[in-house]
Each structure stands twice: as C-alpha cells, then as structure tokens.
Tab-separated table of C-alpha atoms in Angstrom:
chain	number	residue	atom	x	y	z
Y	1	UNK	CA	0.006	0.041	-0.006
Y	2	UNK	CA	2.927	2.286	0.688
Y	3	UNK	CA	4.294	1.561	-2.779
Y	4	UNK	CA	0.917	2.333	-4.334
Y	5	UNK	CA	0.793	5.624	-2.447
Y	6	UNK	CA	4.349	6.477	-3.543
Y	7	UNK	CA	3.387	5.984	-7.185
Y	8	UNK	CA	0.074	7.823	-6.801
Y	9	UNK	CA	-2.324	4.935	-7.137
Y	10	UNK	CA	-5.481	5.631	-5.078
Y	11	UNK	CA	-7.702	3.005	-6.698
Y	12	UNK	CA	-6.551	-0.608	-6.387
Y	13	UNK	CA	-7.844	-3.957	-5.234
Y	14	UNK	CA	-7.581	-4.715	-1.556
Y	15	UNK	CA	-4.296	-6.825	-1.191
Y	16	UNK	CA	-5.642	-8.954	1.746
Y	17	UNK	CA	-8.409	-9.259	4.165
Y	18	UNK	CA	-10.668	-12.298	4.325
Y	19	UNK	CA	-11.670	-12.850	0.707
Y	20	UNK	CA	-10.165	-16.372	0.879
Y	21	UNK	CA	-12.384	-19.065	2.189
Y	22	UNK	CA	-9.564	-20.904	3.798
Y	23	UNK	CA	-9.348	-18.012	6.294
Y	24	UNK	CA	-12.776	-18.889	7.533
Y	25	UNK	CA	-12.409	-21.350	10.361
Y	26	UNK	CA	-15.745	-23.075	9.675
Y	27	UNK	CA	-14.977	-23.494	6.031
Y	28	UNK	CA	-11.521	-24.875	6.732
Y	29	UNK	CA	-12.908	-27.459	9.104
Y	30	UNK	CA	-15.412	-28.589	6.490
Y	31	UNK	CA	-12.529	-28.969	3.961
Y	32	UNK	CA	-10.450	-30.933	6.468
Y	33	UNK	CA	-13.376	-33.160	7.248
Y	34	UNK	CA	-13.950	-33.810	3.455
Y	35	UNK	CA	-10.291	-34.759	3.088
Y	36	UNK	CA	-10.390	-37.048	6.098
Y	37	UNK	CA	-13.598	-38.748	4.969
Y	38	UNK	CA	-12.167	-39.431	1.485
Y	39	UNK	CA	-8.722	-40.368	2.832
Y	40	UNK	CA	-7.022	-38.063	0.376
Y	41	UNK	CA	-6.937	-34.425	-0.590
Y	42	UNK	CA	-8.986	-34.741	-3.649
Y	43	UNK	CA	-11.926	-32.449	-4.540
Y	44	UNK	CA	-13.517	-30.712	-7.420
Y	45	UNK	CA	-15.369	-27.406	-7.790
Y	46	UNK	CA	-18.675	-28.797	-6.860
Y	47	UNK	CA	-17.211	-29.938	-3.485
Y	48	UNK	CA	-15.854	-26.549	-2.856
Y	49	UNK	CA	-19.178	-24.899	-3.765
Y	50	UNK	CA	-21.139	-27.309	-1.413
Y	51	UNK	CA	-18.816	-26.510	1.516
Y	52	UNK	CA	-20.208	-23.009	1.372
Y	53	UNK	CA	-23.871	-23.927	1.975
Y	54	UNK	CA	-25.974	-25.650	4.526
Y	55	UNK	CA	-25.380	-27.308	7.821
Y	56	UNK	CA	-22.833	-30.162	7.433
Y	57	UNK	CA	-23.626	-32.920	9.933
Y	58	UNK	CA	-21.504	-36.202	10.042
Y	59	UNK	CA	-23.566	-38.559	12.392
Y	60	UNK	CA	-21.355	-41.480	11.293
Y	61	UNK	CA	-17.853	-41.715	9.845
Y	62	UNK	CA	-18.916	-42.995	6.471
Y	63	UNK	CA	-21.480	-40.325	5.630
Y	64	UNK	CA	-22.596	-36.817	6.235
Y	65	UNK	CA	-25.656	-34.794	5.384
Y	66	UNK	CA	-25.933	-31.226	4.112
Y	67	UNK	CA	-29.121	-29.609	5.480
Y	68	UNK	CA	-30.264	-26.537	3.602
Y	69	UNK	CA	-30.868	-23.624	6.053
Y	70	UNK	CA	-33.138	-21.677	3.861
Y	71	UNK	CA	-34.977	-21.721	0.485
Y	72	UNK	CA	-32.067	-20.158	-1.547
Y	73	UNK	CA	-29.776	-22.861	-0.299
Y	74	UNK	CA	-32.346	-25.479	-1.088
Y	75	UNK	CA	-32.648	-24.268	-4.687
Y	76	UNK	CA	-28.920	-24.190	-5.094
Y	77	UNK	CA	-28.422	-27.647	-3.622
Y	78	UNK	CA	-31.177	-29.105	-5.806
Y	79	UNK	CA	-28.920	-28.783	-8.692
Y	80	UNK	CA	-26.836	-31.626	-7.108
Y	81	UNK	CA	-29.666	-34.184	-6.819
Y	82	UNK	CA	-28.196	-36.320	-9.638
Y	83	UNK	CA	-24.884	-36.565	-7.701
Y	84	UNK	CA	-26.188	-37.279	-4.233
Y	85	UNK	CA	-28.848	-39.160	-2.534
Y	86	UNK	CA	-31.327	-36.530	-1.442
Y	87	UNK	CA	-34.196	-36.259	1.079
Y	88	UNK	CA	-37.018	-33.990	1.812
Y	89	UNK	CA	-40.155	-34.009	4.119
Y	90	UNK	CA	-43.282	-34.978	2.298
Y	91	UNK	CA	-46.076	-34.141	4.767
Y	92	UNK	CA	-44.437	-31.063	6.488
Y	93	UNK	CA	-42.511	-28.176	5.158
Y	94	UNK	CA	-38.746	-28.730	5.694
Y	95	UNK	CA	-35.266	-28.455	4.144
Y	96	UNK	CA	-33.662	-30.347	1.415
Y	97	UNK	CA	-30.867	-32.740	2.483
Y	98	UNK	CA	-28.026	-34.209	0.391
Y	99	UNK	CA	-26.240	-37.244	1.571
Y	100	UNK	CA	-22.554	-37.565	0.883
Y	101	UNK	CA	-21.235	-41.065	1.290
Y	102	UNK	CA	-22.517	-44.579	0.990
Y	103	UNK	CA	-25.374	-45.363	3.241
Y	104	UNK	CA	-27.522	-48.321	4.325
Y	105	UNK	CA	-31.055	-48.408	5.611
Y	106	UNK	CA	-30.110	-47.505	9.251
Y	107	UNK	CA	-28.174	-44.545	7.995
Y	108	UNK	CA	-31.065	-43.265	5.844
Y	109	UNK	CA	-33.414	-43.507	8.786
Y	110	UNK	CA	-31.038	-41.471	10.909
Y	111	UNK	CA	-30.591	-38.975	8.175
Y	112	UNK	CA	-34.409	-38.668	7.852
Y	113	UNK	CA	-34.697	-38.225	11.643
Y	114	UNK	CA	-32.206	-35.419	11.491
Y	115	UNK	CA	-33.880	-33.889	8.423
Y	116	UNK	CA	-37.328	-34.055	10.323
Y	117	UNK	CA	-35.799	-32.242	13.303
Y	118	UNK	CA	-35.034	-29.234	10.997
Y	119	UNK	CA	-38.606	-29.134	9.436
Y	120	UNK	CA	-41.957	-28.007	10.698
Y	121	UNK	CA	-42.744	-31.572	11.693
Y	122	UNK	CA	-40.095	-31.475	14.451
Y	123	UNK	CA	-42.801	-31.979	17.090
Y	124	UNK	CA	-44.825	-34.573	15.181
Y	125	UNK	CA	-44.881	-38.199	16.233
Y	126	UNK	CA	-43.945	-39.224	12.655
Y	127	UNK	CA	-42.753	-37.529	9.567
Y	128	UNK	CA	-42.951	-38.836	6.057
Y	129	UNK	CA	-39.584	-38.332	4.215
Y	130	UNK	CA	-38.972	-38.917	0.433
Y	131	UNK	CA	-35.591	-40.465	-0.464
Y	132	UNK	CA	-34.434	-39.799	-3.936
Y	133	UNK	CA	-31.519	-41.857	-5.326
Y	134	UNK	CA	-28.996	-40.613	-7.890
Y	135	UNK	CA	-30.947	-42.121	-10.772
Y	136	UNK	CA	-34.187	-40.260	-9.662
Y	137	UNK	CA	-36.059	-43.137	-8.134
Y	138	UNK	CA	-38.004	-42.079	-5.138
Y	139	UNK	CA	-39.476	-43.913	-2.137
Y	140	UNK	CA	-40.854	-42.914	1.232
Y	141	UNK	CA	-40.036	-43.765	4.840
Y	142	UNK	CA	-41.645	-42.608	8.122
Y	143	UNK	CA	-39.416	-41.335	10.878
Y	144	UNK	CA	-39.668	-39.924	14.387
Y	145	UNK	CA	-37.875	-36.569	14.425
Y	146	UNK	CA	-34.777	-36.418	16.769
Y	147	UNK	CA	-35.108	-34.040	19.733
Y	148	UNK	CA	-32.613	-31.209	19.693
Y	149	UNK	CA	-30.410	-32.838	22.497
Y	150	UNK	CA	-30.277	-36.085	20.374
Y	151	UNK	CA	-28.191	-34.260	17.653
Y	152	UNK	CA	-24.780	-34.444	19.174
Y	153	UNK	CA	-22.564	-31.356	19.086
Y	154	UNK	CA	-19.608	-33.543	17.681
Y	155	UNK	CA	-21.689	-34.342	14.566
Y	156	UNK	CA	-21.602	-30.775	13.395
Y	157	UNK	CA	-18.679	-30.135	11.028
C-alpha cells in the first residue's frame, strides 16, 4: 500500500482481508473433514461450492448430510440431486438434504430423523420423508424426528 501511495495509485484492489475461504475457520474445518472422509486431498469445484452452503452434519464416519438452512440454499443444492442421494419432508415443510457417502437403511433412517428435526414436523410423532437416489427413483419412509438434544454437538462439521 505504501508503494501504491508512492506511485500515486489511489484506486486498487484490496491486497488482503478475508476474501479467501480458507481464512474462514468453519470452511476450513469442513474442507479438512472432506479430506479425512475421503482419505485423500482430492476434491472438485462442486465439492468446494457445497462446503459453502447448509449445515454439514456427520452422524457416522462414513457419511454426512448437508441440510439446507433456507430456500435459496435448497434451490442451489437441488442442482446436485443427480450426484447425491437426497431427502425432503413430504407431509411437512422442511429443508432439502443431500447425503455424501455410502449409506444403508439405518443410515437413511437416521438422516431422515435429522432432516425431520429441522422441518416444521419437528414436534410430530412421525414425519414422512422422500428419499431420492442418484438415478431419480423415489421412495418414502416414516421417521420420528430427533429431539434437539439427540443431535450431538460433535456431529456438526
């Protein structure tokens, strides 16, 4: 900045100051989690984009869910439905969820319970959840939403 002043430049790009996502602690933790889950430092642009949106929750080591926090994030994330298993509440308003990893039936049930916790059916006895696979096939399951205290702090990435 001193050199710019010396040469009379008054209008120039800011040389530093937080425009790099890696300076954001939350983003860096999500990137580290991604690398650890994959066992290598391999990622693509879509991975980087998805680290910027939603709540990232890893309830088990082999998968995580990304829960949209608002409608704009859900619209953005819906563009990734062909790359991830996705879920949404059927009988209550709720967020879109993307599932990263290989999951079994127990994992899908847990992901559905977490999803239901963040929807308007959080106090319902049972919530209907639609699961959509990467090929677009859909099926429904019924889950009991987790209570807030059942979602462990260490699950949040």
